[in-house]
PDB file of C-alpha atoms in Angstrom:
ATOM      1  CA  GLU G   1     103.154 115.024 116.602  1.00  0.00           C
ATOM      2  CA  ALA G   2     106.038 114.654 119.053  1.00  0.00           C
ATOM      3  CA  GLY G   3     107.781 111.313 119.061  1.00  0.00           C
ATOM      4  CA  VAL G   4     108.892 109.083 121.899  1.00  0.00           C
ATOM      5  CA  ALA G   5     111.419 110.875 124.082  1.00  0.00           C
ATOM      6  CA  GLN G   6     114.188 109.123 125.991  1.00  0.00           C
ATOM      7  CA  SER G   7     116.987 110.261 128.231  1.00  0.00           C
ATOM      8  CA  PRO G   8     119.840 110.093 128.681  1.00  0.00           C
ATOM      9  CA  ARG G   9     121.051 109.254 125.183  1.00  0.00           C
ATOM     10  CA  TYR G  10     124.331 107.802 126.412  1.00  0.00           C
ATOM     11  CA  LYS G  11     125.512 106.446 129.724  1.00  0.00           C
ATOM     12  CA  ILE G  12     128.789 104.924 130.842  1.00  0.00           C
ATOM     13  CA  ILE G  13     128.956 103.268 134.244  1.00  0.00           C
ATOM     14  CA  GLU G  14     131.082 100.753 136.047  1.00  0.00           C
ATOM     15  CA  LYS G  15     129.803  97.296 136.870  1.00  0.00           C
ATOM     16  CA  ARG G  16     127.829  97.050 140.101  1.00  0.00           C
ATOM     17  CA  GLN G  17     126.690 100.667 139.768  1.00  0.00           C
ATOM     18  CA  SER G  18     123.050 101.558 139.236  1.00  0.00           C
ATOM     19  CA  VAL G  19     121.499 103.420 136.323  1.00  0.00           C
ATOM     20  CA  ALA G  20     118.053 104.700 135.377  1.00  0.00           C
ATOM     21  CA  PHE G  21     116.503 105.488 132.021  1.00  0.00           C
ATOM     22  CA  TRP G  22     113.481 107.665 131.355  1.00  0.00           C
ATOM     23  CA  CYS G  23     110.860 107.469 128.616  1.00  0.00           C
ATOM     24  CA  ASN G  24     107.988 109.733 127.609  1.00  0.00           C
ATOM     25  CA  PRO G  25     105.736 108.012 125.056  1.00  0.00           C
ATOM     26  CA  ILE G  26     103.656 109.608 122.348  1.00  0.00           C
ATOM     27  CA  SER G  27     100.673 111.394 123.843  1.00  0.00           C
ATOM     28  CA  GLY G  28      97.635 109.152 124.023  1.00  0.00           C
ATOM     29  CA  HIS G  29      99.533 105.890 123.586  1.00  0.00           C
ATOM     30  CA  ALA G  30      98.343 103.526 126.278  1.00  0.00           C
ATOM     31  CA  THR G  31     100.948 100.845 125.667  1.00  0.00           C
ATOM     32  CA  LEU G  32     104.605 101.341 126.479  1.00  0.00           C
ATOM     33  CA  TYR G  33     107.449  98.910 125.895  1.00  0.00           C
ATOM     34  CA  TRP G  34     111.038  98.655 127.000  1.00  0.00           C
ATOM     35  CA  TYR G  35     113.378  96.717 124.739  1.00  0.00           C
ATOM     36  CA  GLN G  36     117.002  95.728 125.063  1.00  0.00           C
ATOM     37  CA  GLN G  37     118.979  95.650 121.831  1.00  0.00           C
ATOM     38  CA  ILE G  38     122.398  94.056 121.985  1.00  0.00           C
ATOM     39  CA  LEU G  39     124.747  94.892 119.137  1.00  0.00           C
ATOM     40  CA  GLY G  40     123.932  92.871 116.037  1.00  0.00           C
ATOM     41  CA  GLN G  41     120.593  91.596 117.302  1.00  0.00           C
ATOM     42  CA  GLY G  42     116.959  92.562 117.083  1.00  0.00           C
ATOM     43  CA  PRO G  43     115.169  94.317 119.931  1.00  0.00           C
ATOM     44  CA  LYS G  44     114.197  92.004 122.771  1.00  0.00           C
ATOM     45  CA  LEU G  45     111.164  92.911 124.834  1.00  0.00           C
ATOM     46  CA  LEU G  46     111.881  93.426 128.531  1.00  0.00           C
ATOM     47  CA  ILE G  47     108.554  94.719 129.787  1.00  0.00           C
ATOM     48  CA  GLN G  48     105.230  95.913 128.461  1.00  0.00           C
ATOM     49  CA  PHE G  49     102.839  98.310 130.195  1.00  0.00           C
ATOM     50  CA  GLN G  50      99.208  98.939 129.453  1.00  0.00           C
ATOM     51  CA  ASN G  51      98.496 102.306 131.061  1.00  0.00           C
ATOM     52  CA  ASN G  52     100.152 101.960 134.477  1.00  0.00           C
ATOM     53  CA  GLY G  53      99.853  98.191 134.748  1.00  0.00           C
ATOM     54  CA  VAL G  54     102.415  95.580 133.774  1.00  0.00           C
ATOM     55  CA  VAL G  55     101.154  93.296 131.013  1.00  0.00           C
ATOM     56  CA  ASP G  56     104.245  91.182 130.524  1.00  0.00           C
ATOM     57  CA  ASP G  57     107.603  91.211 132.272  1.00  0.00           C
ATOM     58  CA  SER G  58     108.526  87.594 131.649  1.00  0.00           C
ATOM     59  CA  GLN G  59     111.863  88.495 130.052  1.00  0.00           C
ATOM     60  CA  LEU G  60     112.864  91.114 132.596  1.00  0.00           C
ATOM     61  CA  PRO G  61     115.771  89.995 134.837  1.00  0.00           C
ATOM     62  CA  LYS G  62     113.946  90.940 137.980  1.00  0.00           C
ATOM     63  CA  ASP G  63     116.898  90.393 140.290  1.00  0.00           C
ATOM     64  CA  ARG G  64     118.491  93.527 138.849  1.00  0.00           C
ATOM     65  CA  PHE G  65     116.021  95.260 136.537  1.00  0.00           C
ATOM     66  CA  SER G  66     112.914  97.150 137.583  1.00  0.00           C
ATOM     67  CA  ALA G  67     110.493  99.399 135.737  1.00  0.00           C
ATOM     68  CA  GLU G  68     107.530 101.518 136.594  1.00  0.00           C
ATOM     69  CA  ARG G  69     104.926 103.674 134.920  1.00  0.00           C
ATOM     70  CA  LEU G  70     103.206 105.176 137.927  1.00  0.00           C
ATOM     71  CA  LYS G  71     100.821 107.650 136.276  1.00  0.00           C
ATOM     72  CA  GLY G  72     100.347 105.738 133.055  1.00  0.00           C
ATOM     73  CA  VAL G  73     102.471 108.163 131.023  1.00  0.00           C
ATOM     74  CA  ASP G  74     106.226 108.422 131.697  1.00  0.00           C
ATOM     75  CA  SER G  75     108.217 105.356 132.559  1.00  0.00           C
ATOM     76  CA  THR G  76     111.568 104.607 134.128  1.00  0.00           C
ATOM     77  CA  LEU G  77     113.731 101.525 133.769  1.00  0.00           C
ATOM     78  CA  LYS G  78     116.374 100.866 136.398  1.00  0.00           C
ATOM     79  CA  ILE G  79     119.302  98.489 136.554  1.00  0.00           C
ATOM     80  CA  GLN G  80     120.847  97.786 139.946  1.00  0.00           C
ATOM     81  CA  PRO G  81     123.533  96.496 140.062  1.00  0.00           C
ATOM     82  CA  ALA G  82     124.702  96.605 136.458  1.00  0.00           C
ATOM     83  CA  LYS G  83     126.716  93.811 134.862  1.00  0.00           C
ATOM     84  CA  LEU G  84     129.024  93.903 131.867  1.00  0.00           C
ATOM     85  CA  GLU G  85     126.480  92.000 129.773  1.00  0.00           C
ATOM     86  CA  ASP G  86     123.936  94.785 130.291  1.00  0.00           C
ATOM     87  CA  SER G  87     125.829  96.902 127.760  1.00  0.00           C
ATOM     88  CA  ALA G  88     123.250  97.504 125.065  1.00  0.00           C
ATOM     89  CA  VAL G  89     120.839 100.052 123.661  1.00  0.00           C
ATOM     90  CA  TYR G  90     117.658 100.373 125.683  1.00  0.00           C
ATOM     91  CA  LEU G  91     114.756 101.319 123.469  1.00  0.00           C
ATOM     92  CA  CYS G  92     111.416 102.613 124.594  1.00  0.00           C
ATOM     93  CA  ALA G  93     108.445 102.272 122.263  1.00  0.00           C
ATOM     94  CA  SER G  94     104.770 103.080 122.449  1.00  0.00           C
ATOM     95  CA  SER G  95     101.631 102.142 120.590  1.00  0.00           C
ATOM     96  CA  LEU G  96      97.939 102.899 120.718  1.00  0.00           C
ATOM     97  CA  GLU G  97      97.112  99.273 121.434  1.00  0.00           C
ATOM     98  CA  PRO G  98      99.234  96.333 122.524  1.00  0.00           C
ATOM     99  CA  GLY G  99     101.089  94.121 120.092  1.00  0.00           C
ATOM    100  CA  ARG G 100      99.182  94.276 116.857  1.00  0.00           C
ATOM    101  CA  GLU G 101      99.608  97.958 116.245  1.00  0.00           C
ATOM    102  CA  THR G 102     102.561  99.889 114.903  1.00  0.00           C
ATOM    103  CA  GLN G 103     105.156 100.637 117.533  1.00  0.00           C
ATOM    104  CA  TYR G 104     106.959 103.956 117.577  1.00  0.00           C
ATOM    105  CA  PHE G 105     110.461 103.825 118.958  1.00  0.00           C
ATOM    106  CA  GLY G 106     112.415 106.460 120.807  1.00  0.00           C
ATOM    107  CA  PRO G 107     116.071 107.209 120.007  1.00  0.00           C
ATOM    108  CA  GLY G 108     117.267 104.825 122.706  1.00  0.00           C
ATOM    109  CA  THR G 109     119.811 105.026 125.513  1.00  0.00           C
ATOM    110  CA  ARG G 110     123.180 103.558 124.708  1.00  0.00           C
ATOM    111  CA  LEU G 111     124.584 101.973 127.884  1.00  0.00           C
ATOM    112  CA  LEU G 112     128.174 100.912 128.313  1.00  0.00           C
ATOM    113  CA  VAL G 113     129.101  99.011 131.454  1.00  0.00           C
ATOM    114  CA  LEU G 114     132.841  98.900 132.189  1.00  0.00           C
TER     115      LEU G 114
ATOM    116  CA  GLY W   1     107.585  80.575 122.239  1.00  0.00           C
ATOM    117  CA  GLN W   2     107.323  82.089 118.803  1.00  0.00           C
ATOM    118  CA  GLN W   3     110.485  82.400 116.759  1.00  0.00           C
ATOM    119  CA  VAL W   4     111.022  84.754 113.868  1.00  0.00           C
ATOM    120  CA  MET W   5     113.993  83.970 111.658  1.00  0.00           C
ATOM    121  CA  GLN W   6     115.497  86.200 109.026  1.00  0.00           C
ATOM    122  CA  ILE W   7     117.960  85.484 106.285  1.00  0.00           C
ATOM    123  CA  PRO W   8     120.470  86.513 105.250  1.00  0.00           C
ATOM    124  CA  GLN W   9     122.082  88.112 108.277  1.00  0.00           C
ATOM    125  CA  TYR W  10     124.228  90.358 106.082  1.00  0.00           C
ATOM    126  CA  GLN W  11     124.014  91.460 102.467  1.00  0.00           C
ATOM    127  CA  HIS W  12     126.475  93.555 100.530  1.00  0.00           C
ATOM    128  CA  VAL W  13     125.292  94.838  97.173  1.00  0.00           C
ATOM    129  CA  GLN W  14     126.572  97.182  94.525  1.00  0.00           C
ATOM    130  CA  GLU W  15     124.473 100.309  94.190  1.00  0.00           C
ATOM    131  CA  GLY W  16     121.774  99.639  91.612  1.00  0.00           C
ATOM    132  CA  GLU W  17     121.506  95.923  92.373  1.00  0.00           C
ATOM    133  CA  ASP W  18     118.413  94.393  93.895  1.00  0.00           C
ATOM    134  CA  PHE W  19     118.140  93.127  97.480  1.00  0.00           C
ATOM    135  CA  THR W  20     115.805  90.662  99.179  1.00  0.00           C
ATOM    136  CA  THR W  21     115.448  89.625 102.806  1.00  0.00           C
ATOM    137  CA  TYR W  22     113.292  86.738 103.977  1.00  0.00           C
ATOM    138  CA  CYS W  23     111.431  86.243 107.212  1.00  0.00           C
ATOM    139  CA  ASN W  24     109.992  82.989 108.563  1.00  0.00           C
ATOM    140  CA  SER W  25     107.820  82.390 111.588  1.00  0.00           C
ATOM    141  CA  SER W  26     107.432  79.156 113.516  1.00  0.00           C
ATOM    142  CA  THR W  27     103.707  79.873 113.870  1.00  0.00           C
ATOM    143  CA  THR W  28     100.971  81.478 111.798  1.00  0.00           C
ATOM    144  CA  LEU W  29     100.902  85.238 112.210  1.00  0.00           C
ATOM    145  CA  SER W  30      97.931  87.568 112.360  1.00  0.00           C
ATOM    146  CA  ASN W  31     100.130  90.212 110.769  1.00  0.00           C
ATOM    147  CA  ILE W  32     103.766  90.970 110.107  1.00  0.00           C
ATOM    148  CA  GLN W  33     105.536  94.278 110.436  1.00  0.00           C
ATOM    149  CA  TRP W  34     108.755  95.516 108.888  1.00  0.00           C
ATOM    150  CA  TYR W  35     111.078  98.059 110.451  1.00  0.00           C
ATOM    151  CA  LYS W  36     114.245  99.758 109.241  1.00  0.00           C
ATOM    152  CA  GLN W  37     117.065 100.792 111.537  1.00  0.00           C
ATOM    153  CA  ARG W  38     119.743 103.084 110.172  1.00  0.00           C
ATOM    154  CA  PRO W  39     123.248 102.784 111.646  1.00  0.00           C
ATOM    155  CA  GLY W  40     123.189 104.401 115.098  1.00  0.00           C
ATOM    156  CA  GLY W  41     119.454 104.964 114.865  1.00  0.00           C
ATOM    157  CA  HIS W  42     116.305 103.367 116.169  1.00  0.00           C
ATOM    158  CA  PRO W  43     113.815 101.060 114.438  1.00  0.00           C
ATOM    159  CA  VAL W  44     111.352 102.924 112.232  1.00  0.00           C
ATOM    160  CA  PHE W  45     108.112 101.322 111.108  1.00  0.00           C
ATOM    161  CA  LEU W  46     107.877 100.649 107.378  1.00  0.00           C
ATOM    162  CA  ILE W  47     104.740  98.616 106.819  1.00  0.00           C
ATOM    163  CA  GLN W  48     102.279  96.092 108.196  1.00  0.00           C
ATOM    164  CA  LEU W  49     100.879  93.162 106.195  1.00  0.00           C
ATOM    165  CA  VAL W  50      97.691  91.491 107.344  1.00  0.00           C
ATOM    166  CA  LYS W  51      96.121  89.428 104.580  1.00  0.00           C
ATOM    167  CA  SER W  52      97.281  86.080 103.241  1.00  0.00           C
ATOM    168  CA  GLY W  53      99.252  86.595 100.019  1.00  0.00           C
ATOM    169  CA  GLU W  54      99.244  90.359 100.460  1.00  0.00           C
ATOM    170  CA  VAL W  55     101.684  92.424  98.421  1.00  0.00           C
ATOM    171  CA  LYS W  56     102.376  96.067  99.154  1.00  0.00           C
ATOM    172  CA  LYS W  57     104.716  98.489  97.450  1.00  0.00           C
ATOM    173  CA  GLN W  58     106.452 101.599  98.676  1.00  0.00           C
ATOM    174  CA  LYS W  59     108.369 103.120  95.769  1.00  0.00           C
ATOM    175  CA  ARG W  60     111.280 100.694  95.250  1.00  0.00           C
ATOM    176  CA  LEU W  61     110.295  98.450  98.195  1.00  0.00           C
ATOM    177  CA  THR W  62     107.973  95.469  97.713  1.00  0.00           C
ATOM    178  CA  PHE W  63     106.638  93.568 100.707  1.00  0.00           C
ATOM    179  CA  GLN W  64     104.957  90.169 100.521  1.00  0.00           C
ATOM    180  CA  PHE W  65     103.088  88.095 103.067  1.00  0.00           C
ATOM    181  CA  GLY W  66     102.966  84.371 102.387  1.00  0.00           C
ATOM    182  CA  GLU W  67      99.786  82.446 101.665  1.00  0.00           C
ATOM    183  CA  ALA W  68     100.168  80.516 104.913  1.00  0.00           C
ATOM    184  CA  LYS W  69     100.912  83.726 106.829  1.00  0.00           C
ATOM    185  CA  LYS W  70     104.133  82.241 108.170  1.00  0.00           C
ATOM    186  CA  ASN W  71     106.649  83.953 105.947  1.00  0.00           C
ATOM    187  CA  SER W  72     107.319  87.322 104.411  1.00  0.00           C
ATOM    188  CA  SER W  73     109.838  89.047 102.208  1.00  0.00           C
ATOM    189  CA  LEU W  74     111.095  92.520 101.494  1.00  0.00           C
ATOM    190  CA  HIS W  75     112.544  93.258  98.075  1.00  0.00           C
ATOM    191  CA  ILE W  76     114.333  96.474  97.167  1.00  0.00           C
ATOM    192  CA  THR W  77     114.783  97.255  93.499  1.00  0.00           C
ATOM    193  CA  ALA W  78     117.849  99.162  92.348  1.00  0.00           C
ATOM    194  CA  THR W  79     119.341  99.832  95.770  1.00  0.00           C
ATOM    195  CA  GLN W  80     120.631 103.251  96.694  1.00  0.00           C
ATOM    196  CA  THR W  81     123.050 104.303  99.433  1.00  0.00           C
ATOM    197  CA  THR W  82     120.079 105.652 101.362  1.00  0.00           C
ATOM    198  CA  ASP W  83     118.824 102.058 101.724  1.00  0.00           C
ATOM    199  CA  VAL W  84     121.720 101.206 104.036  1.00  0.00           C
ATOM    200  CA  GLY W  85     120.585  99.863 107.402  1.00  0.00           C
ATOM    201  CA  THR W  86     119.205  96.809 109.135  1.00  0.00           C
ATOM    202  CA  TYR W  87     115.777  95.555 108.156  1.00  0.00           C
ATOM    203  CA  PHE W  88     113.755  93.737 110.806  1.00  0.00           C
ATOM    204  CA  CYS W  89     110.578  91.782 110.498  1.00  0.00           C
ATOM    205  CA  ALA W  90     108.402  91.391 113.576  1.00  0.00           C
ATOM    206  CA  GLY W  91     105.388  89.276 114.331  1.00  0.00           C
ATOM    207  CA  PRO W  92     102.913  89.466 117.189  1.00  0.00           C
ATOM    208  CA  TYR W  93     102.272  86.516 119.415  1.00  0.00           C
ATOM    209  CA  SER W  94      99.933  86.061 122.298  1.00  0.00           C
ATOM    210  CA  GLY W  95     101.517  85.920 125.709  1.00  0.00           C
ATOM    211  CA  ALA W  96     100.628  86.843 129.250  1.00  0.00           C
ATOM    212  CA  GLY W  97      97.194  88.110 128.278  1.00  0.00           C
ATOM    213  CA  SER W  98      98.331  90.443 125.560  1.00  0.00           C
ATOM    214  CA  TYR W  99     100.199  90.586 122.294  1.00  0.00           C
ATOM    215  CA  GLN W 100     103.907  91.178 121.962  1.00  0.00           C
ATOM    216  CA  LEU W 101     106.044  91.750 118.938  1.00  0.00           C
ATOM    217  CA  THR W 102     108.877  89.302 118.413  1.00  0.00           C
ATOM    218  CA  PHE W 103     111.621  90.700 116.220  1.00  0.00           C
ATOM    219  CA  GLY W 104     113.895  88.761 113.940  1.00  0.00           C
ATOM    220  CA  LYS W 105     117.635  89.333 114.165  1.00  0.00           C
ATOM    221  CA  GLY W 106     117.506  91.518 111.084  1.00  0.00           C
ATOM    222  CA  THR W 107     119.315  91.694 107.773  1.00  0.00           C
ATOM    223  CA  LYS W 108     122.066  94.263 107.607  1.00  0.00           C
ATOM    224  CA  LEU W 109     122.286  95.826 104.151  1.00  0.00           C
ATOM    225  CA  SER W 110     125.443  97.507 102.918  1.00  0.00           C
ATOM    226  CA  VAL W 111     125.385  99.327  99.596  1.00  0.00           C
ATOM    227  CA  ILE W 112     128.653  99.874  97.779  1.00  0.00           C
ATOM    228  CA  PRO W 113     128.537 103.097  95.731  1.00  0.00           C
TER     229      PRO W 113
END
């Protein structure tokens, strides 16, 4: 079974630039999550999708972050404009059902904002 | 909102020594999950505990879920260098019509050979 795929793996940008991350969840997983993991901390949920609908985006900084999952499979997360404090690893995860079930994480995108 | 606290934040042990990390929730949990993240890697699911007082073992790893379902522990017997990484506990809480996992800050384990 293929795992969660993410790209790019690394990205370096300057502040105020924009960046986009892509995620392909495990086939058949209806729930997709985007997490932000700052160095030394646990993953923090940014947004959760159930199929192509947003379930929870309460912790997403909506003035600069946006995410979509148009066809209920792949998802993109965008930051525009980026700030220094956005430097982190952005993890995508998927699960069969929301919350209670095991989440499978992708390798993450390591973002450095200069 | 729900908080999940883990202690200690860091633990350095000599290879062969035991290691324990503790997780506490501010609210009762329906289940608790444990993940391991190797340096430079991503979180990988280890186990899920559901029942009050549940104990599960995976080789040298022993996981416990408290009677009140508000705390949990992970114990590693005779650590090896392959155990190096950060161990996270995570609990689901209800929010915005669904369930989300809240992760603790993790315990970073270093094993000195």
